[in-house]
Amino acid sequence: MMAATEGNTVLVEKDKPKSPDKKKTKYDVIIIGAGPAGYTAGIYCSRARHDTLILSGILPGGQLVNTTDVENYPGFSEGIMGPDLMIVMRKQTERMGATIIDDEVVNVDFRHMPFKVLTASEEYEGKAIIIATGANPRKLGLDGEKTFAGKGVSYCATCDGAFFRNQELIVAGGGDSAIEEATFLTKFASTVHIVHRRDKLRASKIMQERAFANPKIKFHWNNEIVDISGNQKVQSVILKDTKTSEKTTLNVGGVFVAIGHEPNSKVFQNQIELDKNGYIVLKNRTETSVKGVFAAGDVHDHTYRQAVTAAGFGCMAAIDVDKYLTENS
Ligand code: NAP
């Protein structure tokens, strides 16, 4: 039954969150992580009638919990707030029958079947695993990043760029992400400043050439952002020359931090294959180097990194798990 719509959020009245059975420790599928990938995997696994546990970690909802308006997730014509979207996804996942426990995984043992997943207080067993722990954008480490999170500081141009029409913006970083984000932002911004701590970009040559040819992009070499300030929202940044320590103030309406991401894969590092940056390596569709252990979303995908692609990967991993369990039970 579909339900009432209140503002942007679709509320399903009859879907009271199920209290998890804390004593139950054996499941068909254990999904680690509760962002769009984990919840979507949970929906598909539960609908396929697999007994499914989601261990949500310390930040249920993932990166979207830290965003404001989400305008590019299909199905919400007026957009939706990131935290609201994750609440709705969680309710939908629980309604399909998945058990969600808000606990953090501290260790895993994928050497033998059934696989073991440990939290600080419990040990769970799963016949199949989906890792959907996501990634976090690397931070500059400035107080202003916290103060102005969602108020001018962003880690995703695709998500937030459209909110900054005709404004001056600054992008921190010198890799492909920074150049890609800056180039994307020129669609909206009057000027995009790129601040890089060295005098050479790390980004690929073709991306560099495009950025150098773009009249809206200005480079600030050998500089770092050392302060972000404003009143309610970002109004300016202070740049510091890495060679001379000279400081300059730049008036900007938004700060986009694009200095890389860190996949949340540490707990799996001795169990499955990771690449040199810590991303999970997929071997056979969504399956990792261990048969029966699958991955979905930003923990393996450093290319697309969108809520909708993470959800898509969650669906794919769940379908692969269904096939795996059917063939191996
Ligand atoms: P990245 O290649 O690791 O680059 C990070 C950039 O941020 C570097 O320029 C680095 O400076 C700078 N940086 C790191 N920490 C910093 C700090 N604390 N303060 C200031 N600057 C800092 O990360 P990425 O650009 O996100 O790319 C990740 C991977 O995805 C790469 O393999 C990239 O090729 C790929 N990617 C590809 C595409 C594409 O092909 N379309 C798009 C995006 C990403 P230094 O240069 O001085 O180290």
Tab-separated table of C-alpha atoms and ligand atoms in Angstrom:
chain	number	residue	atom	x	y	z
A	1	MET	CA	0.000	0.000	0.000
A	2	MET	CA	1.350	3.391	-0.925
A	3	ALA	CA	1.166	6.108	1.609
A	4	ALA	CA	0.800	9.769	2.329
A	5	THR	CA	3.312	12.241	0.998
A	6	GLU	CA	4.441	14.851	3.475
A	7	GLY	CA	6.606	17.552	1.924
A	8	ASN	CA	9.371	15.781	0.106
A	9	THR	CA	9.293	12.628	2.142
A	10	VAL	CA	7.153	9.648	1.286
A	11	LEU	CA	5.959	8.270	4.594
A	12	VAL	CA	4.671	4.751	4.861
A	13	GLU	CA	2.537	4.856	7.993
A	14	LYS	CA	2.239	1.147	8.622
A	15	ASP	CA	5.988	0.611	8.391
A	16	LYS	CA	7.109	0.854	11.965
A	17	PRO	CA	10.777	-0.183	12.194
A	18	LYS	CA	11.015	-3.817	13.201
A	19	SER	CA	12.898	-4.430	16.473
A	20	PRO	CA	15.790	-6.624	15.515
A	21	ASP	CA	16.047	-10.071	17.069
A	22	LYS	CA	19.312	-9.476	18.929
A	23	LYS	CA	19.743	-13.161	19.756
A	24	LYS	CA	19.706	-14.292	16.142
A	25	THR	CA	23.235	-14.519	14.722
A	26	LYS	CA	22.972	-16.773	11.649
A	27	TYR	CA	21.786	-15.326	8.341
A	28	ASP	CA	21.787	-16.210	4.650
A	29	VAL	CA	23.218	-12.825	3.729
A	30	ILE	CA	25.025	-10.229	5.798
A	31	ILE	CA	25.253	-6.783	4.255
A	32	ILE	CA	27.887	-4.528	5.788
A	33	GLY	CA	26.993	-0.865	5.371
A	34	ALA	CA	23.745	1.048	5.066
A	35	GLY	CA	24.030	3.632	2.335
A	36	PRO	CA	22.125	3.427	-0.971
A	37	ALA	CA	24.124	0.320	-1.987
A	38	GLY	CA	23.522	-1.549	1.293
A	39	TYR	CA	19.820	-0.707	1.526
A	40	THR	CA	19.156	-1.582	-2.109
A	41	ALA	CA	21.005	-4.872	-1.682
A	42	GLY	CA	18.872	-5.458	1.426
A	43	ILE	CA	15.638	-4.840	-0.475
A	44	TYR	CA	16.584	-7.237	-3.261
A	45	CYS	CA	17.966	-9.977	-0.968
A	46	SER	CA	14.886	-9.861	1.261
A	47	ARG	CA	12.491	-9.906	-1.677
A	48	ALA	CA	14.374	-12.984	-2.946
A	49	ARG	CA	13.442	-14.544	0.441
A	50	HIS	CA	16.956	-14.659	1.810
A	51	ASP	CA	17.259	-14.108	5.524
A	52	THR	CA	19.121	-10.800	5.487
A	53	LEU	CA	21.005	-8.831	8.123
A	54	ILE	CA	22.312	-5.326	7.546
A	55	LEU	CA	24.990	-4.077	9.911
A	56	SER	CA	24.702	-0.376	9.369
A	57	GLY	CA	27.919	0.890	10.913
A	58	ILE	CA	28.283	4.060	12.911
A	59	LEU	CA	26.771	6.358	10.289
A	60	PRO	CA	23.588	4.673	9.009
A	61	GLY	CA	22.661	6.257	5.701
A	62	GLY	CA	26.222	6.852	4.543
A	63	GLN	CA	27.429	10.018	2.816
A	64	LEU	CA	23.910	11.245	1.966
A	65	VAL	CA	23.260	11.877	5.641
A	66	ASN	CA	25.703	14.776	5.339
A	67	THR	CA	24.105	16.341	2.275
A	68	THR	CA	21.157	18.697	1.971
A	69	ASP	CA	19.009	18.707	-1.185
A	70	VAL	CA	19.362	15.744	-3.482
A	71	GLU	CA	17.999	16.716	-6.880
A	72	ASN	CA	19.417	13.933	-9.014
A	73	TYR	CA	17.934	10.832	-7.392
A	74	PRO	CA	15.097	9.719	-9.669
A	75	GLY	CA	11.605	9.554	-8.233
A	76	PHE	CA	11.552	12.840	-6.317
A	77	SER	CA	10.330	15.550	-8.665
A	78	GLU	CA	10.902	18.310	-6.107
A	79	GLY	CA	14.169	16.824	-4.853
A	80	ILE	CA	14.612	15.344	-1.390
A	81	MET	CA	16.863	16.037	1.581
A	82	GLY	CA	19.687	13.477	1.787
A	83	PRO	CA	18.849	12.312	5.348
A	84	ASP	CA	15.141	11.974	4.417
A	85	LEU	CA	16.024	9.847	1.405
A	86	MET	CA	17.999	7.508	3.622
A	87	ILE	CA	15.158	7.257	6.174
A	88	VAL	CA	12.765	6.253	3.406
A	89	MET	CA	15.252	3.715	2.024
A	90	ARG	CA	15.704	2.228	5.479
A	91	LYS	CA	11.960	1.888	6.021
A	92	GLN	CA	11.546	0.278	2.619
A	93	THR	CA	14.358	-2.178	3.400
A	94	GLU	CA	12.828	-3.105	6.763
A	95	ARG	CA	9.383	-3.492	5.200
A	96	MET	CA	10.845	-6.059	2.803
A	97	GLY	CA	11.947	-8.067	5.844
A	98	ALA	CA	15.620	-7.258	6.335
A	99	THR	CA	16.929	-6.960	9.878
A	100	ILE	CA	18.973	-3.825	10.455
A	101	ILE	CA	21.298	-3.526	13.428
A	102	ASP	CA	23.127	-0.254	14.040
A	103	ASP	CA	26.462	-1.700	14.959
A	104	GLU	CA	29.961	-1.360	13.590
A	105	VAL	CA	31.905	-4.251	12.140
A	106	VAL	CA	35.318	-4.530	13.778
A	107	ASN	CA	36.591	-7.741	12.202
A	108	VAL	CA	35.706	-10.379	9.622
A	109	ASP	CA	36.818	-13.902	8.825
A	110	PHE	CA	36.177	-14.853	5.209
A	111	ARG	CA	38.553	-17.848	5.189
A	112	HIS	CA	35.856	-20.439	5.821
A	113	MET	CA	32.163	-20.865	5.195
A	114	PRO	CA	29.981	-19.697	6.851
A	115	PHE	CA	31.683	-16.301	6.873
A	116	LYS	CA	32.113	-14.595	10.234
A	117	VAL	CA	31.391	-10.924	10.863
A	118	LEU	CA	32.240	-9.479	14.265
A	119	THR	CA	30.996	-6.343	15.950
A	120	ALA	CA	32.225	-5.171	19.360
A	121	SER	CA	29.433	-7.134	21.049
A	122	GLU	CA	28.444	-10.007	18.731
A	123	GLU	CA	29.642	-12.554	16.203
A	124	TYR	CA	27.416	-13.144	13.159
A	125	GLU	CA	27.541	-15.834	10.481
A	126	GLY	CA	26.506	-15.433	6.871
A	127	LYS	CA	26.442	-17.812	3.902
A	128	ALA	CA	27.097	-14.802	1.655
A	129	ILE	CA	28.374	-11.287	2.315
A	130	ILE	CA	27.827	-7.982	0.557
A	131	ILE	CA	30.295	-5.248	1.483
A	132	ALA	CA	28.724	-1.832	0.991
A	133	THR	CA	30.768	0.292	3.368
A	134	GLY	CA	31.255	3.187	0.948
A	135	ALA	CA	34.009	5.772	0.935
A	136	ASN	CA	34.566	9.101	2.551
A	137	PRO	CA	35.893	12.195	0.857
A	138	ARG	CA	39.279	13.194	2.177
A	139	LYS	CA	39.019	16.375	4.279
A	140	LEU	CA	41.266	19.416	4.355
A	141	GLY	CA	41.131	19.307	8.148
A	142	LEU	CA	39.898	22.880	8.628
A	143	ASP	CA	37.359	23.971	11.238
A	144	GLY	CA	35.448	25.805	8.470
A	145	GLU	CA	34.744	22.501	6.734
A	146	LYS	CA	32.541	21.475	9.649
A	147	THR	CA	31.040	24.917	10.247
A	148	PHE	CA	30.016	25.335	6.605
A	149	ALA	CA	29.183	21.717	5.705
A	150	GLY	CA	26.069	21.991	3.542
A	151	LYS	CA	26.399	25.793	3.686
A	152	GLY	CA	28.914	26.258	0.913
A	153	VAL	CA	31.419	23.484	1.564
A	154	SER	CA	30.835	20.462	-0.639
A	155	TYR	CA	32.616	17.269	-1.630
A	156	CYS	CA	30.551	16.587	-4.739
A	157	ALA	CA	30.156	19.006	-7.653
A	158	THR	CA	27.667	16.760	-9.440
A	159	CYS	CA	25.461	16.802	-6.344
A	160	ASP	CA	25.720	20.468	-5.371
A	161	GLY	CA	27.050	22.474	-8.332
A	162	ALA	CA	23.625	23.628	-9.502
A	163	PHE	CA	23.093	25.495	-6.217
A	164	PHE	CA	25.916	27.910	-7.059
A	165	ARG	CA	24.784	29.668	-10.229
A	166	ASN	CA	26.751	32.788	-11.216
A	167	GLN	CA	28.977	32.586	-8.141
A	168	GLU	CA	32.740	32.434	-7.771
A	169	LEU	CA	33.785	29.023	-6.501
A	170	ILE	CA	37.007	27.396	-5.421
A	171	VAL	CA	38.066	23.774	-5.903
A	172	ALA	CA	40.879	22.284	-3.815
A	173	GLY	CA	43.022	19.562	-5.384
A	174	GLY	CA	45.160	18.795	-8.395
A	175	GLY	CA	44.019	15.319	-9.456
A	176	ASP	CA	41.465	14.139	-12.015
A	177	SER	CA	38.609	14.668	-9.547
A	178	ALA	CA	39.506	18.308	-8.921
A	179	ILE	CA	39.823	19.068	-12.618
A	180	GLU	CA	36.654	17.165	-13.466
A	181	GLU	CA	34.724	18.914	-10.697
A	182	ALA	CA	36.071	22.339	-11.665
A	183	THR	CA	35.215	21.802	-15.317
A	184	PHE	CA	31.704	20.662	-14.370
A	185	LEU	CA	31.251	23.682	-12.096
A	186	THR	CA	31.992	26.112	-14.948
A	187	LYS	CA	28.479	25.273	-16.213
A	188	PHE	CA	27.096	27.210	-13.256
A	189	ALA	CA	29.795	29.402	-11.764
A	190	SER	CA	31.036	32.753	-13.037
A	191	THR	CA	34.623	31.759	-12.177
A	192	VAL	CA	36.103	28.560	-10.788
A	193	HIS	CA	39.382	28.914	-8.913
A	194	ILE	CA	41.511	25.795	-8.555
A	195	VAL	CA	43.922	25.815	-5.646
A	196	HIS	CA	46.694	23.239	-5.748
A	197	ARG	CA	49.480	22.756	-3.227
A	198	ARG	CA	52.130	22.211	-5.925
A	199	ASP	CA	52.899	23.808	-9.309
A	200	LYS	CA	52.025	20.714	-11.353
A	201	LEU	CA	48.736	18.885	-11.627
A	202	ARG	CA	48.454	15.196	-10.945
A	203	ALA	CA	45.478	14.984	-13.316
A	204	SER	CA	45.754	13.284	-16.712
A	205	LYS	CA	47.098	15.430	-19.560
A	206	ILE	CA	43.846	15.582	-21.491
A	207	MET	CA	41.940	16.811	-18.438
A	208	GLN	CA	44.646	19.387	-17.775
A	209	GLU	CA	44.491	20.675	-21.348
A	210	ARG	CA	40.741	21.120	-21.127
A	211	ALA	CA	41.024	23.004	-17.867
A	212	PHE	CA	43.828	25.271	-19.152
A	213	ALA	CA	41.701	26.079	-22.204
A	214	ASN	CA	38.622	26.917	-20.143
A	215	PRO	CA	38.398	30.713	-19.717
A	216	LYS	CA	36.303	30.340	-16.555
A	217	ILE	CA	39.023	28.414	-14.670
A	218	LYS	CA	41.819	30.233	-12.799
A	219	PHE	CA	44.705	28.420	-11.130
A	220	HIS	CA	46.366	29.278	-7.824
A	221	TRP	CA	49.603	27.279	-7.784
A	222	ASN	CA	51.580	26.420	-4.651
A	223	ASN	CA	48.680	27.436	-2.459
A	224	GLU	CA	46.484	25.834	0.159
A	225	ILE	CA	43.208	26.865	1.720
A	226	VAL	CA	43.965	27.615	5.368
A	227	ASP	CA	40.661	29.198	6.433
A	228	ILE	CA	37.044	29.285	5.328
A	229	SER	CA	34.803	32.042	6.636
A	230	GLY	CA	31.400	33.621	6.171
A	231	ASN	CA	28.169	34.582	7.860
A	232	GLN	CA	25.675	31.656	7.759
A	233	LYS	CA	27.279	30.502	4.492
A	234	VAL	CA	30.693	30.577	2.851
A	235	GLN	CA	31.826	34.034	1.738
A	236	SER	CA	35.600	33.819	1.529
A	237	VAL	CA	38.688	31.675	1.933
A	238	ILE	CA	42.235	32.476	2.918
A	239	LEU	CA	44.939	30.974	0.729
A	240	LYS	CA	48.494	30.494	1.915
A	241	ASP	CA	51.423	30.242	-0.462
A	242	THR	CA	53.251	26.981	0.316
A	243	LYS	CA	56.603	28.557	-0.615
A	244	THR	CA	56.425	32.132	0.711
A	245	SER	CA	53.684	31.705	3.381
A	246	GLU	CA	52.038	34.829	1.943
A	247	LYS	CA	48.297	34.897	2.623
A	248	THR	CA	45.567	36.163	0.287
A	249	THR	CA	41.801	36.389	0.703
A	250	LEU	CA	39.502	35.254	-2.073
A	251	ASN	CA	35.770	35.956	-2.060
A	252	VAL	CA	33.913	32.794	-3.073
A	253	GLY	CA	30.410	31.444	-2.498
A	254	GLY	CA	31.426	27.800	-2.401
A	255	VAL	CA	34.361	25.527	-1.598
A	256	PHE	CA	34.578	22.182	-3.342
A	257	VAL	CA	37.074	19.809	-1.768
A	258	ALA	CA	38.340	17.240	-4.279
A	259	ILE	CA	41.514	15.846	-2.749
A	260	GLY	CA	40.610	12.187	-3.095
A	261	HIS	CA	38.441	9.628	-1.332
A	262	GLU	CA	39.199	6.964	1.218
A	263	PRO	CA	37.283	3.716	0.771
A	264	ASN	CA	36.074	2.185	4.030
A	265	SER	CA	37.856	-1.100	3.493
A	266	LYS	CA	40.415	-1.293	6.274
A	267	VAL	CA	38.638	-4.071	8.128
A	268	PHE	CA	38.795	-6.289	4.994
A	269	GLN	CA	42.430	-5.694	4.061
A	270	ASN	CA	43.795	-9.121	4.971
A	271	GLN	CA	40.741	-10.990	3.738
A	272	ILE	CA	40.042	-9.856	0.173
A	273	GLU	CA	42.019	-8.204	-2.608
A	274	LEU	CA	42.183	-4.413	-2.496
A	275	ASP	CA	43.888	-2.135	-5.023
A	276	LYS	CA	46.726	0.215	-4.069
A	277	ASN	CA	44.245	2.905	-3.019
A	278	GLY	CA	42.266	0.520	-0.825
A	279	TYR	CA	39.321	-0.002	-3.198
A	280	ILE	CA	37.906	-3.539	-3.328
A	281	VAL	CA	38.832	-5.363	-6.524
A	282	LEU	CA	35.930	-7.137	-8.221
A	283	LYS	CA	36.713	-10.423	-9.956
A	284	ASN	CA	33.504	-11.848	-11.339
A	285	ARG	CA	30.783	-9.217	-11.788
A	286	THR	CA	30.218	-7.991	-8.210
A	287	GLU	CA	32.112	-10.866	-6.576
A	288	THR	CA	35.386	-10.092	-4.783
A	289	SER	CA	38.502	-12.283	-4.689
A	290	VAL	CA	36.652	-14.535	-2.197
A	291	LYS	CA	33.825	-16.642	-3.579
A	292	GLY	CA	30.603	-15.754	-1.807
A	293	VAL	CA	31.795	-12.277	-0.777
A	294	PHE	CA	30.444	-9.460	-2.937
A	295	ALA	CA	30.876	-5.682	-2.957
A	296	ALA	CA	28.649	-2.799	-3.994
A	297	GLY	CA	28.983	0.961	-4.225
A	298	ASP	CA	31.764	3.425	-3.482
A	299	VAL	CA	33.936	0.892	-1.630
A	300	HIS	CA	34.845	-0.535	-5.052
A	301	ASP	CA	33.612	2.173	-7.443
A	302	HIS	CA	35.898	5.210	-7.626
A	303	THR	CA	34.549	6.311	-10.979
A	304	TYR	CA	30.836	7.127	-10.676
A	305	ARG	CA	30.332	7.605	-6.917
A	306	GLN	CA	26.666	8.586	-7.170
A	307	ALA	CA	23.817	7.514	-4.890
A	308	VAL	CA	21.953	6.113	-7.857
A	309	THR	CA	24.929	4.124	-9.160
A	310	ALA	CA	25.602	2.809	-5.644
A	311	ALA	CA	21.960	1.691	-5.469
A	312	GLY	CA	22.398	0.049	-8.879
A	313	PHE	CA	25.481	-1.817	-7.672
A	314	GLY	CA	23.533	-2.903	-4.572
A	315	CYS	CA	20.874	-4.421	-6.812
A	316	MET	CA	23.516	-6.158	-8.945
A	317	ALA	CA	25.311	-7.608	-5.905
A	318	ALA	CA	22.013	-8.919	-4.490
A	319	ILE	CA	21.151	-10.629	-7.781
A	320	ASP	CA	24.633	-12.183	-7.854
A	321	VAL	CA	24.176	-13.324	-4.224
A	322	ASP	CA	20.825	-14.891	-5.078
A	323	LYS	CA	22.454	-16.873	-7.899
A	324	TYR	CA	25.374	-17.831	-5.641
A	325	LEU	CA	23.117	-19.057	-2.819
A	326	THR	CA	20.891	-20.966	-5.232
A	327	GLU	CA	23.895	-22.737	-6.725
A	328	ASN	CA	25.697	-23.346	-3.416
A	329	SER	CA	22.944	-24.295	-0.962
B	1	NAP	P1	44.118	11.811	-6.443
B	1	NAP	O1	44.518	11.407	-7.822
B	1	NAP	O2	44.699	11.094	-5.292
B	1	NAP	O3	44.463	13.378	-6.319
B	1	NAP	C1	44.279	14.037	-5.113
B	1	NAP	C2	44.782	15.473	-5.293
B	1	NAP	O4	44.521	16.174	-4.090
B	1	NAP	C3	46.263	15.562	-5.570
B	1	NAP	O5	46.525	16.569	-6.508
B	1	NAP	C4	46.851	15.908	-4.201
B	1	NAP	O6	47.984	16.725	-4.277
B	1	NAP	C5	45.743	16.701	-3.583
B	1	NAP	N1	45.714	16.561	-2.138
B	1	NAP	C6	45.686	15.405	-1.403
B	1	NAP	N2	45.625	15.677	-0.086
B	1	NAP	C7	45.629	17.041	0.005
B	1	NAP	C8	45.567	17.941	1.093
B	1	NAP	N3	45.501	17.501	2.358
B	1	NAP	N4	45.591	19.276	0.836
B	1	NAP	C9	45.635	19.729	-0.435
B	1	NAP	N5	45.684	18.923	-1.521
B	1	NAP	C10	45.684	17.603	-1.294
B	1	NAP	O7	42.528	11.732	-6.218
B	1	NAP	P2	41.348	11.948	-7.272
B	1	NAP	O8	41.592	13.137	-8.088
B	1	NAP	O9	40.096	11.856	-6.488
B	1	NAP	O10	41.434	10.658	-8.201
B	1	NAP	C11	41.354	9.334	-7.621
B	1	NAP	C12	41.438	8.300	-8.746
B	1	NAP	O11	40.253	8.369	-9.550
B	1	NAP	C13	42.604	8.556	-9.686
B	1	NAP	O12	43.107	7.313	-10.107
B	1	NAP	C14	41.988	9.291	-10.833
B	1	NAP	O13	42.710	9.119	-12.050
B	1	NAP	C15	40.609	8.645	-10.897
B	1	NAP	N6	39.628	9.567	-11.481
B	1	NAP	C16	39.441	9.529	-12.817
B	1	NAP	C17	38.580	10.385	-13.436
B	1	NAP	C18	38.370	10.321	-14.911
B	1	NAP	O14	39.144	9.648	-15.561
B	1	NAP	N7	37.376	10.964	-15.456
B	1	NAP	C19	37.874	11.332	-12.668
B	1	NAP	C20	38.098	11.380	-11.297
B	1	NAP	C21	38.992	10.478	-10.721
B	1	NAP	P3	49.383	16.164	-4.840
B	1	NAP	O15	49.213	16.105	-6.319
B	1	NAP	O16	50.362	17.197	-4.389
B	1	NAP	O17	49.582	14.840	-4.191
